[in-house]
Coordinates of N, CA and C and ligand atoms in Angstrom, one line a residue:
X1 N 25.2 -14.6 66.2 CA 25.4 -16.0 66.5 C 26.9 -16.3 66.4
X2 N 27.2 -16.8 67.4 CA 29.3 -16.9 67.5 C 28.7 -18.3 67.1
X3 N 30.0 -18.5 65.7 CA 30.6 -20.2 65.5 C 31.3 -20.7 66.3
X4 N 31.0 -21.8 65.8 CA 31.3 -23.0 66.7 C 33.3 -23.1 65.9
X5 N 34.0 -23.5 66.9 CA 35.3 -23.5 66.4 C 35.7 -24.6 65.0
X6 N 34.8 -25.8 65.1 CA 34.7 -26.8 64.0 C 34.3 -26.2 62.9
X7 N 32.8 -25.4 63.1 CA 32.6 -24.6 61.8 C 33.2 -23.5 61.2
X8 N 33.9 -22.6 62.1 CA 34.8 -22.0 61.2 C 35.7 -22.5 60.1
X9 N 36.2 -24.0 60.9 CA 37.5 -25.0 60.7 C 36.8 -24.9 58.5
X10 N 34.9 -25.2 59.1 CA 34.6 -25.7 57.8 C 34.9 -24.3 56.9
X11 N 34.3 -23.4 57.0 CA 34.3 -22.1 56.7 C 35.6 -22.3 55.7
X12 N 36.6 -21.8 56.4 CA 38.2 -21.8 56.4 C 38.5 -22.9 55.3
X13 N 38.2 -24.3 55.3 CA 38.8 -24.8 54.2 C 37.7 -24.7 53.1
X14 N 36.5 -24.0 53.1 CA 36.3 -23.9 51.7 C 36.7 -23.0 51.5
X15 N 37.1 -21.8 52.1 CA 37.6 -20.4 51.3 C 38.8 -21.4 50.5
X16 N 39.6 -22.0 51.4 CA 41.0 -22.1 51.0 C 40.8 -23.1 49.3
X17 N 39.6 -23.9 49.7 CA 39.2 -24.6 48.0 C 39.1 -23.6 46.9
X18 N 38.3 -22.6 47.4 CA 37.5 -22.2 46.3 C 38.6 -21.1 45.7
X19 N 39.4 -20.5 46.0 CA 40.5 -19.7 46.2 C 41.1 -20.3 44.8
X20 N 41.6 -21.3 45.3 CA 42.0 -22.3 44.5 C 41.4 -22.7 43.1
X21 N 40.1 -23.3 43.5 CA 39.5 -23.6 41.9 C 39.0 -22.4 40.8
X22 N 38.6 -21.6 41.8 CA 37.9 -20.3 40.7 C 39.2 -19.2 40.9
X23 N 40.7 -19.4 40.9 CA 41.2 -18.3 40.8 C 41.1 -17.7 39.4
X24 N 41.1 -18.5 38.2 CA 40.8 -18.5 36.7 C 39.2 -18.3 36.2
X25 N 38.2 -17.9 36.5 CA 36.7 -18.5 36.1 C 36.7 -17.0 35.4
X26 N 36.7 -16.7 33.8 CA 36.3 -15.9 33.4 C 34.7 -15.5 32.7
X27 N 33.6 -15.9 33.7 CA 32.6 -15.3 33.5 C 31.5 -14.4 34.6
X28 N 32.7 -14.4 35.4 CA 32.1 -13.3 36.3 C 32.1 -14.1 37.6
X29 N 32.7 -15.5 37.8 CA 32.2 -16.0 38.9 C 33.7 -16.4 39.6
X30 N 34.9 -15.8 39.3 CA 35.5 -16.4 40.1 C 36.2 -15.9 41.8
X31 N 36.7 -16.1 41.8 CA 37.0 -15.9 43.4 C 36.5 -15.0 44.0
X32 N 37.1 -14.0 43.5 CA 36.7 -12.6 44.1 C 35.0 -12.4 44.2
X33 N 34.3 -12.5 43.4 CA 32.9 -12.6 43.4 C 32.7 -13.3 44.5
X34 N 33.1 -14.2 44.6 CA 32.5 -15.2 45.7 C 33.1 -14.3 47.4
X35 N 34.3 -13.9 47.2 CA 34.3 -13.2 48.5 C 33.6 -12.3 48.2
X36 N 33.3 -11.5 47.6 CA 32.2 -10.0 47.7 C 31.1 -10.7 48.2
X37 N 30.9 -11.5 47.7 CA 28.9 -12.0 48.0 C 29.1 -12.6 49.4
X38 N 30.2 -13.1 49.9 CA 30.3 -13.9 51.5 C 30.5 -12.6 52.4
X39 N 31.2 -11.6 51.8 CA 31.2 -10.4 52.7 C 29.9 -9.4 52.9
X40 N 29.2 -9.4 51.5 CA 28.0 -8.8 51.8 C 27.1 -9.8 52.7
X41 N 26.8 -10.8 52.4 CA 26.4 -11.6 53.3 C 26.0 -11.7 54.9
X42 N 27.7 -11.6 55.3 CA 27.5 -11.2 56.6 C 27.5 -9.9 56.9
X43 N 27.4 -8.7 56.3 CA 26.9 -7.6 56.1 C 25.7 -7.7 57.0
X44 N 24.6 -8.3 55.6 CA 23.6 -8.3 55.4 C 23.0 -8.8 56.6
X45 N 23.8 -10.0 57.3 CA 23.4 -11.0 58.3 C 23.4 -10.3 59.6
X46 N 24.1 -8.8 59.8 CA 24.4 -8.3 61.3 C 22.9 -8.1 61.9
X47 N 22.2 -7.9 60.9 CA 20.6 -6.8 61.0 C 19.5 -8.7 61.0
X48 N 20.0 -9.3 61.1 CA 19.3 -10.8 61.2 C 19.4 -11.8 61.8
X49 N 19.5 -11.2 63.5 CA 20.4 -12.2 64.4 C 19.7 -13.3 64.5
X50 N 18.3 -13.7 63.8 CA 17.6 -15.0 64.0 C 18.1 -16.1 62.7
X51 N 19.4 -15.3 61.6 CA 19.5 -16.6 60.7 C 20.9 -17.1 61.1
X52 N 20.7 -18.4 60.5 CA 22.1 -19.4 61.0 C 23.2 -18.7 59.9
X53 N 24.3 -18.2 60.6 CA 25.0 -17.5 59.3 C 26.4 -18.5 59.1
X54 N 26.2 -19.5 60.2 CA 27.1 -20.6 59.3 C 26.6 -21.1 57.8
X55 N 25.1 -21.2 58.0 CA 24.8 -21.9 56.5 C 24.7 -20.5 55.4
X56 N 24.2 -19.5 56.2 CA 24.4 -18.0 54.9 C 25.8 -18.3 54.6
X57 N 27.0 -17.9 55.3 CA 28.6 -18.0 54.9 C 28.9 -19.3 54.1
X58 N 28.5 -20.7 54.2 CA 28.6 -21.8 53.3 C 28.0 -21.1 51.9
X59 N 26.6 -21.0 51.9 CA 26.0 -20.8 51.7 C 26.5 -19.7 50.1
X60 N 26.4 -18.6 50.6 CA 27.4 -17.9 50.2 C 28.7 -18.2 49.4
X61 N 29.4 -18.5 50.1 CA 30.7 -18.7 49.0 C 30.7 -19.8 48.1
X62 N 29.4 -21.1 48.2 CA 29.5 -22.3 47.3 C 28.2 -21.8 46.5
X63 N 27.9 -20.5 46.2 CA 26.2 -20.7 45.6 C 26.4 -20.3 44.0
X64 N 28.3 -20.6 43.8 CA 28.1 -20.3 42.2 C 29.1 -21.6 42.1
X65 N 29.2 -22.4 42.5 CA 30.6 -23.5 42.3 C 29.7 -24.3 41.1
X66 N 28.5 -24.3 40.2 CA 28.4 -24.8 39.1 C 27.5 -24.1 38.4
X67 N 27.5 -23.3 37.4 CA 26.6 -22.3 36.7 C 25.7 -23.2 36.0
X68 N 24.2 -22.9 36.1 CA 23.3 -23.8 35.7 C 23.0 -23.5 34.3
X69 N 24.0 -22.1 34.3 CA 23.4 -21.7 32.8 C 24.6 -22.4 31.6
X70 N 25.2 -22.9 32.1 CA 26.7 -23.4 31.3 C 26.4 -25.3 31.4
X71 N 26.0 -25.2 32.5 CA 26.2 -26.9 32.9 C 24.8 -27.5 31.7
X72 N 23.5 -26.9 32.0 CA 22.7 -27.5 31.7 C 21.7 -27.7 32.8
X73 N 22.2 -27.9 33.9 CA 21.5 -29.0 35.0 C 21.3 -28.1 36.3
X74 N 20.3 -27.9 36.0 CA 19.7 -26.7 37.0 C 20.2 -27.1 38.9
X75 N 20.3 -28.4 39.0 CA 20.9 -28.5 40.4 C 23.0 -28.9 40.2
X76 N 22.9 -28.4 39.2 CA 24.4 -28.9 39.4 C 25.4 -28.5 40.5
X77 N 24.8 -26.4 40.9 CA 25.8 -26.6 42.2 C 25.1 -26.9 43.6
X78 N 24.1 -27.1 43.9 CA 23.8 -28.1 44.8 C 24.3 -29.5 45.4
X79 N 24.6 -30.1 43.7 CA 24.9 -31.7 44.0 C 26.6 -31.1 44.3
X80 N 27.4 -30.1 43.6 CA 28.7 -30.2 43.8 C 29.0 -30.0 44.8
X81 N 28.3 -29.1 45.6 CA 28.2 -28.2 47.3 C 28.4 -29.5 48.2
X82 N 27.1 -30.4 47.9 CA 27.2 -31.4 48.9 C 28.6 -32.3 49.0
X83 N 28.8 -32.7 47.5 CA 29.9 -33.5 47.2 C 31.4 -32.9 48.7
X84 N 31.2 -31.5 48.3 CA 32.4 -31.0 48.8 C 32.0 -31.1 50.4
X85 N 30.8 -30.6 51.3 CA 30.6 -30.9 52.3 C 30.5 -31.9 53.4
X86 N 30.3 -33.0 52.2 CA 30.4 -34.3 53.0 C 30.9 -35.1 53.3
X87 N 32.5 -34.8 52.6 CA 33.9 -35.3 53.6 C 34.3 -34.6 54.7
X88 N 33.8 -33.0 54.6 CA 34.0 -32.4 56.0 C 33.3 -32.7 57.1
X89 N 32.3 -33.4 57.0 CA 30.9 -33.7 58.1 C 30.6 -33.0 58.5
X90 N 30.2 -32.2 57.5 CA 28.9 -31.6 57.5 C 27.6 -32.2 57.8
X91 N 26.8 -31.8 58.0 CA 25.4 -32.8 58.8 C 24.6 -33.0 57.6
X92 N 23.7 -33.9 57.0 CA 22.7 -33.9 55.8 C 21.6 -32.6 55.7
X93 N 21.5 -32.6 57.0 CA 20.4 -31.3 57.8 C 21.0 -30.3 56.8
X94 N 22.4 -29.5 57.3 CA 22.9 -28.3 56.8 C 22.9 -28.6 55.2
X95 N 23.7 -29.2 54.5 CA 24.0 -29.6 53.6 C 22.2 -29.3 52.8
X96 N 21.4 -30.1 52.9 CA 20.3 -29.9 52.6 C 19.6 -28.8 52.1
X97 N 19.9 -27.8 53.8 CA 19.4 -26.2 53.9 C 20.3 -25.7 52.4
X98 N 21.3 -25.8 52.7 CA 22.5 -25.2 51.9 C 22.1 -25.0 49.9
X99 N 21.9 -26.2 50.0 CA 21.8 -27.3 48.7 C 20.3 -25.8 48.3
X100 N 19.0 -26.1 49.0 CA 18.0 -25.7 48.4 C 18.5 -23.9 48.2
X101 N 19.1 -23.7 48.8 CA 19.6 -22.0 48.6 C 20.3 -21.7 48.1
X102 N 21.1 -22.5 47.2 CA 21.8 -22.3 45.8 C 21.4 -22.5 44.9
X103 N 20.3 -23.2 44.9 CA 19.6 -23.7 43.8 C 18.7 -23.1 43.5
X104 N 18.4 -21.9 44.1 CA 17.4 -20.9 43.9 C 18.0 -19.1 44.0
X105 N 19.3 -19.2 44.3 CA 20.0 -18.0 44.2 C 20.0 -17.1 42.9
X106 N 20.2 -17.7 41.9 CA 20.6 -17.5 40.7 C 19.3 -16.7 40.0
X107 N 19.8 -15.4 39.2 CA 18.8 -14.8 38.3 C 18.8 -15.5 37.4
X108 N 17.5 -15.7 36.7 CA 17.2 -16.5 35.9 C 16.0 -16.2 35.1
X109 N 15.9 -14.7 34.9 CA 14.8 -14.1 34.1 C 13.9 -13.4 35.2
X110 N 13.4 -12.5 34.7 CA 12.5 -11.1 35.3 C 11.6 -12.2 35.8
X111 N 10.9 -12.9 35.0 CA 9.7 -13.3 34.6 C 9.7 -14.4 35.9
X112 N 11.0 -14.9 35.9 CA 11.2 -15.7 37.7 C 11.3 -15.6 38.8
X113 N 11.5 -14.3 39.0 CA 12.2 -13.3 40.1 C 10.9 -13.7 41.5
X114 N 11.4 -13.4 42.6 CA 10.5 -13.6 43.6 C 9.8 -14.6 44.0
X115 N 10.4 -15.8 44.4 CA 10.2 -17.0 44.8 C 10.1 -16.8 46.3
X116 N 9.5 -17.5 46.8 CA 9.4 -17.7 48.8 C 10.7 -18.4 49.2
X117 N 11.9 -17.7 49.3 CA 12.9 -18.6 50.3 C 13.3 -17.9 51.7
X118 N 14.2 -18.8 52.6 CA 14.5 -18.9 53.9 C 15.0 -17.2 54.4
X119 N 15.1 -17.1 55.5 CA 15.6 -15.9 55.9 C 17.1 -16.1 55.3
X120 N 17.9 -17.2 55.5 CA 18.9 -17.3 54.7 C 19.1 -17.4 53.6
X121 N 18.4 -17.9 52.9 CA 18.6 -17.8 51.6 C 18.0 -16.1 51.0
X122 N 17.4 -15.3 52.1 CA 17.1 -13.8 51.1 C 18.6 -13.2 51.4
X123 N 19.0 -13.5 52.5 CA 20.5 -12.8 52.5 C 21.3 -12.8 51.3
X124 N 21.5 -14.8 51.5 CA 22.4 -14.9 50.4 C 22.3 -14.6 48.7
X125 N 21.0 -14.7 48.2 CA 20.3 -14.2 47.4 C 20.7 -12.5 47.1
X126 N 20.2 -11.7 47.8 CA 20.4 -10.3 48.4 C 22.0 -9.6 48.0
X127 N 22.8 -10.9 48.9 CA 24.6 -10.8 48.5 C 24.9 -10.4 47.5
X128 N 24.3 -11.6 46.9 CA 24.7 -12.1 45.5 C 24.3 -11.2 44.2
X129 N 22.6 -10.7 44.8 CA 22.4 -9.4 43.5 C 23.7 -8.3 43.6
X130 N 23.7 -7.6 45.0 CA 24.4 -6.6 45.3 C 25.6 -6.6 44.2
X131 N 26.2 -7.4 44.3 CA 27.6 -7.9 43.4 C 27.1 -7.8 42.1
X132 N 26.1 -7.6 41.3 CA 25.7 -7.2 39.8 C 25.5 -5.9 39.7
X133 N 25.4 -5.2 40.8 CA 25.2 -3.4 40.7 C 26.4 -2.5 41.7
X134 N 25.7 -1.3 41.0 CA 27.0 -0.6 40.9 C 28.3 -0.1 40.4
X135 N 29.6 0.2 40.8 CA 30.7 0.1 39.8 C 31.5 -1.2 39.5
X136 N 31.0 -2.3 40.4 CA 31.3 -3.9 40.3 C 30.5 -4.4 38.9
X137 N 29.3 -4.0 39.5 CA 28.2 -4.7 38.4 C 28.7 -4.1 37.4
X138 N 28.5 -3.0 36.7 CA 29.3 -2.2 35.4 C 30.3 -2.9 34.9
X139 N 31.2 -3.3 36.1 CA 32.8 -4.0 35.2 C 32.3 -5.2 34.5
X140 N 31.4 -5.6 36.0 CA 31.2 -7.5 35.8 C 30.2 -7.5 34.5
X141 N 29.6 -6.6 34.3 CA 28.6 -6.8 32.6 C 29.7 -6.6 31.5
X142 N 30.4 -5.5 31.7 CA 31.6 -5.6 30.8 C 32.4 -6.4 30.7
X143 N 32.9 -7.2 31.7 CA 33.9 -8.4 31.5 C 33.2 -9.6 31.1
X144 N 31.3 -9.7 31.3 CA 31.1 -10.7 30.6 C 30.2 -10.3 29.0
X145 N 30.6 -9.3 28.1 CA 30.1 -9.1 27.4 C 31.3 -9.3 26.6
X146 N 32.7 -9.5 27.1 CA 33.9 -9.7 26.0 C 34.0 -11.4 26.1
X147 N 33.6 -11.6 27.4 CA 33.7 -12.8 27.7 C 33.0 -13.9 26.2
X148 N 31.5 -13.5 26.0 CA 30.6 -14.0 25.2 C 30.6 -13.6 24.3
X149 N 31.5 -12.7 23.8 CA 31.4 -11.2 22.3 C 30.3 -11.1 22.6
X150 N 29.3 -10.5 23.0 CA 28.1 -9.6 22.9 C 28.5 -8.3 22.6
X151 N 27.8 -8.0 21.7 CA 28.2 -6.6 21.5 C 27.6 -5.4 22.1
X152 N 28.9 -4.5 22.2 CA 28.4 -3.2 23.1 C 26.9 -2.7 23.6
X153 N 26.3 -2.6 22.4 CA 25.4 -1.9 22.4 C 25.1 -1.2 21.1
X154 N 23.9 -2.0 20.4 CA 23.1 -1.9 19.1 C 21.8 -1.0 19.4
X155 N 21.9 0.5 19.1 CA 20.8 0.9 19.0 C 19.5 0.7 18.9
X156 N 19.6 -0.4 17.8 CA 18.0 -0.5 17.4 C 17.5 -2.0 17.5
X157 N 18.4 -2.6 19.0 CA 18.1 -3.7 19.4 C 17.3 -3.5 20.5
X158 N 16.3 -3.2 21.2 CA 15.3 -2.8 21.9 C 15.7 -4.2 23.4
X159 N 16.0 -3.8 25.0 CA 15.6 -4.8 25.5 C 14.4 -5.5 25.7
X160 N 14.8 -6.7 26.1 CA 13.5 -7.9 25.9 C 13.3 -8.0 27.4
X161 N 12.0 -6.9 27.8 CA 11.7 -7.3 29.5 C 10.8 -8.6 29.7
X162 N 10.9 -8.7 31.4 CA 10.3 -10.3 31.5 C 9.8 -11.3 30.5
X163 N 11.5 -11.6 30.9 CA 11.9 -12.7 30.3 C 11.6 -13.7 31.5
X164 N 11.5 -15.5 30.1 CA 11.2 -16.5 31.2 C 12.7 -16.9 31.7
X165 N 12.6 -18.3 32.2 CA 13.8 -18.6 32.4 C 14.3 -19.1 31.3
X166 N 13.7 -20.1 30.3 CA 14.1 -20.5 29.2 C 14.8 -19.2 27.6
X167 N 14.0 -18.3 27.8 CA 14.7 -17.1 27.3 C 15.4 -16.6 27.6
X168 N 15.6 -16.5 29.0 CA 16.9 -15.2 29.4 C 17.7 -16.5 29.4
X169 N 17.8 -17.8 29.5 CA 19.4 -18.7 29.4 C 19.4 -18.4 27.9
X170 N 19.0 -18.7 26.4 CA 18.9 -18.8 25.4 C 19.2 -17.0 24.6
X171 N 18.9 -16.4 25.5 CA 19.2 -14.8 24.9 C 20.6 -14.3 24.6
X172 N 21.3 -14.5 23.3 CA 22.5 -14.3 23.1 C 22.3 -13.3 21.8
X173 N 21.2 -12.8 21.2 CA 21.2 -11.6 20.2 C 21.4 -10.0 20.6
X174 N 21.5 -10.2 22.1 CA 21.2 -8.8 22.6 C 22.2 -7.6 22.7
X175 N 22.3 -6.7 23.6 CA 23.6 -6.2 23.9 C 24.5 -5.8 25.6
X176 N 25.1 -6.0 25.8 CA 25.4 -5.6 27.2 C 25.1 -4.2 27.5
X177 N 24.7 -3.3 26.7 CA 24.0 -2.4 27.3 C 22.2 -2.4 28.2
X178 N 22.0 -4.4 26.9 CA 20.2 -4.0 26.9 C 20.5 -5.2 28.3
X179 N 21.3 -5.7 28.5 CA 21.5 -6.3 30.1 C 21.3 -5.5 31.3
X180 N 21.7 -4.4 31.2 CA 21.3 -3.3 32.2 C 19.7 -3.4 32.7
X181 N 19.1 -3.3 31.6 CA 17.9 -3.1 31.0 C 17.0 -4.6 31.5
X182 N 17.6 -5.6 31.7 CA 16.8 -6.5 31.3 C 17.0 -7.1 32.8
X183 N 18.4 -7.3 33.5 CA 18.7 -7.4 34.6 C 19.1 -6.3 35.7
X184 N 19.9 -5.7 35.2 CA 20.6 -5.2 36.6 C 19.9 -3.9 37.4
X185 N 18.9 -3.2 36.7 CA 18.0 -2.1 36.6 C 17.3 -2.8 37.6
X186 N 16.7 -3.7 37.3 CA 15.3 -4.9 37.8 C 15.7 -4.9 39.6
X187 N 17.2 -5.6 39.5 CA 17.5 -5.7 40.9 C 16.8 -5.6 42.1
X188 N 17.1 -4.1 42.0 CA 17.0 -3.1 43.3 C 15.5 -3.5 44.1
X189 N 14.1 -3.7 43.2 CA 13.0 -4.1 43.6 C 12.7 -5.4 44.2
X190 N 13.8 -6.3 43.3 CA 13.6 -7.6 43.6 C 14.2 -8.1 44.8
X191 N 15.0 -7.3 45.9 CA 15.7 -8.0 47.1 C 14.6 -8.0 48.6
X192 N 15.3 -8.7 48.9 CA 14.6 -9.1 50.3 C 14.3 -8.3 51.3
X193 N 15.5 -7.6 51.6 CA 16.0 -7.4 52.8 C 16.2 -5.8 53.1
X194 N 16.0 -5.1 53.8 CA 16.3 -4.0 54.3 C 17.4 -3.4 54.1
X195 N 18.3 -4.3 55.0 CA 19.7 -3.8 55.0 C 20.4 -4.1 53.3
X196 N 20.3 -4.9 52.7 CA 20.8 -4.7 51.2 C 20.1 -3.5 50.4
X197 N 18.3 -3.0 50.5 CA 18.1 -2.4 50.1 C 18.9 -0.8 49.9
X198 N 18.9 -0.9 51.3 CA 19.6 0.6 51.1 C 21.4 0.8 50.7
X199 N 21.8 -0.6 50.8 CA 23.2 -0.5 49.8 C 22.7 0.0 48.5
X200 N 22.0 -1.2 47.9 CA 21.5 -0.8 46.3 C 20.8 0.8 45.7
X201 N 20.4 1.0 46.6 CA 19.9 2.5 46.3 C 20.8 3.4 45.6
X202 N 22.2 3.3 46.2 CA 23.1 4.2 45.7 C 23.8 3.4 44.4
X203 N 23.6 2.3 44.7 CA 24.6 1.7 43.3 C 23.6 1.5 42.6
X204 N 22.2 1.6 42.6 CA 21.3 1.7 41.4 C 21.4 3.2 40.8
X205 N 21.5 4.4 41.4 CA 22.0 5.3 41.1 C 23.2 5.8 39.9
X206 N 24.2 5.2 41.1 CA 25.5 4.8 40.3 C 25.3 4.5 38.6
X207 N 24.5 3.2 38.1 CA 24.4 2.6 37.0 C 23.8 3.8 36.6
X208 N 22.9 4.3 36.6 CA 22.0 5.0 36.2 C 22.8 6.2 35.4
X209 N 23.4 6.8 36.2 CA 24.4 7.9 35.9 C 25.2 7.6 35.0
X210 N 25.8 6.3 35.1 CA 26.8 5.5 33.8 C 26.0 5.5 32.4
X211 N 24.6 5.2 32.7 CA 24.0 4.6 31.0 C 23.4 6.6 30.6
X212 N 23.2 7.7 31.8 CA 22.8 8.5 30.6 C 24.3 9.7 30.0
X213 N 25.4 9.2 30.9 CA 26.5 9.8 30.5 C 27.3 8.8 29.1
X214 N 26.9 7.4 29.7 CA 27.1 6.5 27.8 C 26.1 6.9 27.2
X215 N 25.1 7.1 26.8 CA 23.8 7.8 25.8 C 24.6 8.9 24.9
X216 N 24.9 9.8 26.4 CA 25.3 11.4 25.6 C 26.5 11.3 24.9
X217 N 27.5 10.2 25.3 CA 28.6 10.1 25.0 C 28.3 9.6 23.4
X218 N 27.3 8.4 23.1 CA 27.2 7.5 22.2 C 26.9 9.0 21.2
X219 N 26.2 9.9 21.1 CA 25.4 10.5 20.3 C 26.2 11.8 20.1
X220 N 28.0 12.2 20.9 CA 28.9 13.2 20.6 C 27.9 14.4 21.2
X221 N 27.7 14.2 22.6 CA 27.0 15.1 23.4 C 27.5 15.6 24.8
X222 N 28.4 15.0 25.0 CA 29.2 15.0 26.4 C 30.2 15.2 26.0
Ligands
ADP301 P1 25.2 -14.1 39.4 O1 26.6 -14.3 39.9 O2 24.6 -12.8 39.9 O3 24.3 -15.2 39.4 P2 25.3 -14.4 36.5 O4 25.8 -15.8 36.4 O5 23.9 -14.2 36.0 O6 25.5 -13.7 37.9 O7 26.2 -13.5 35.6 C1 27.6 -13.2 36.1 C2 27.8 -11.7 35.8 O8 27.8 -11.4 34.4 C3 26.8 -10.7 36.5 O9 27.4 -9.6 36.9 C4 25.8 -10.5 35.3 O10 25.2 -9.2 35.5 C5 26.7 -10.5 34.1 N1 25.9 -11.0 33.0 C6 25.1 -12.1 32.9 N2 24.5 -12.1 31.7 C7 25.0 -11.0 31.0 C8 24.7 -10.5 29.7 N3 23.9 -11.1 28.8 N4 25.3 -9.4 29.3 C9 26.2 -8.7 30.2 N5 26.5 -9.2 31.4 C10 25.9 -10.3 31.8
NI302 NI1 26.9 -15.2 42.0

């Protein structure tokens, strides 16, 4: 689907916002995240010529502009998405679509995983895991485990599988090793889409190779 020259226009100035506000976001959500997940996206979108990939690419780059796990308020980047869309005129229509697909992007416990959304919202969804695995995901659990001091990794702290939502926001005893374990392992089953699937395959791998070469390392075996 070729854009329309307006919508790029819109495209274009939210890169140029978000650029801007998340150049500083140290918990895994700033800029760069947001272009990985808009780039997988339309990756993801070549193999889906029936979805609107103006609202995936919106979609996409605004689906972390308020973390629900920080704010409190489970629609907070929803209501901010619109705020920002509606001086661009944007239509209530898009905005809307937009709105319900960020508000359901976000992992939020095993125990939540696999809701019914749009062909756009499994892309954007899909994007968005992709960017927690592999040698990205690896940094991005390590950069948010100094972020929050969690510590490395406690032996005889066992992960806590399916988890609800209210547990995995409240789960701060754990370790960023038992994250792997509790999130990023999980992934690979939980995506939509075909064409993401077989990205993840290899970066599920990847991880995989990291936690039994840290094991052997942890135990002066490697
Ligand atoms: P997403 O952008 O996928 O919605 P989150 O907001 O859940 O991601 O988390 C941002 C990044 O931090 C992700 O890469 C995620 O795996 C990582 N992360 C989240 N919670 C933890 C944790 N408890 N320990 C280590 N890493 C975490
Ligand atoms: Ni994200």
């Amino acid at each position: 689907m070729e854009l329309q020259a307006q919508q790029q226009e819109v495209i274009q100035k939210t890169v140029d916002f978000l650029k801007q506000k998340f150049e500083k976001e140290p918990s895994g959500h700033e800029w760069w995240h947001l272009y990985r997940v808009w780039q997988n996206a339309k990756h993801i979108g070549k193999s889906y010529p029936q979805a609107n990939m103006y609202i995936v690419q919106l979609a996409a780059l605004l689906h972390d502009i308020a973390d629900w796990k920080f704010s409190g308020d489970f629609y907070a980047s929803s209501k901010a998405a619109a705020e920002w869309l509606r001086p661009l005129n944007v239509s209530e229509e898009v905005i809307s679509e937009i709105g319900v697909i960020i508000d359901n992007v976000s992992f939020k416990g095993a125990a939540e995983a696999k809701m019914k959304v749009s062909i756009e919202g499994q892309i954007v969804q899909d994007a968005d895991r992709l960017d927690a695995l592999g040698a990205i995901g690896i940094s991005r659990a390590l950069t948010y485990g100094g972020y929050k001091q969690i510590p490395l990794y406690v032996p005889d702290k066992k992960p806590k599988l399916n988890m609800s939502m209210a547990e995995y926001k409240n789960h701060t005893d754990g370790s960023t090793i038992n994250h792997f374990y509790e999130k990023l392992l999980l992934l690979k089953d939980l995506l939509h889409t075909d064409a993401a699937r077989s990205i993840a395959e290899a970066r599920h791998k990847y991880m995989q190779g990291f936690l039994d070469q840290f094991f052997k390392e942890w135990e002066g075996k490697a």
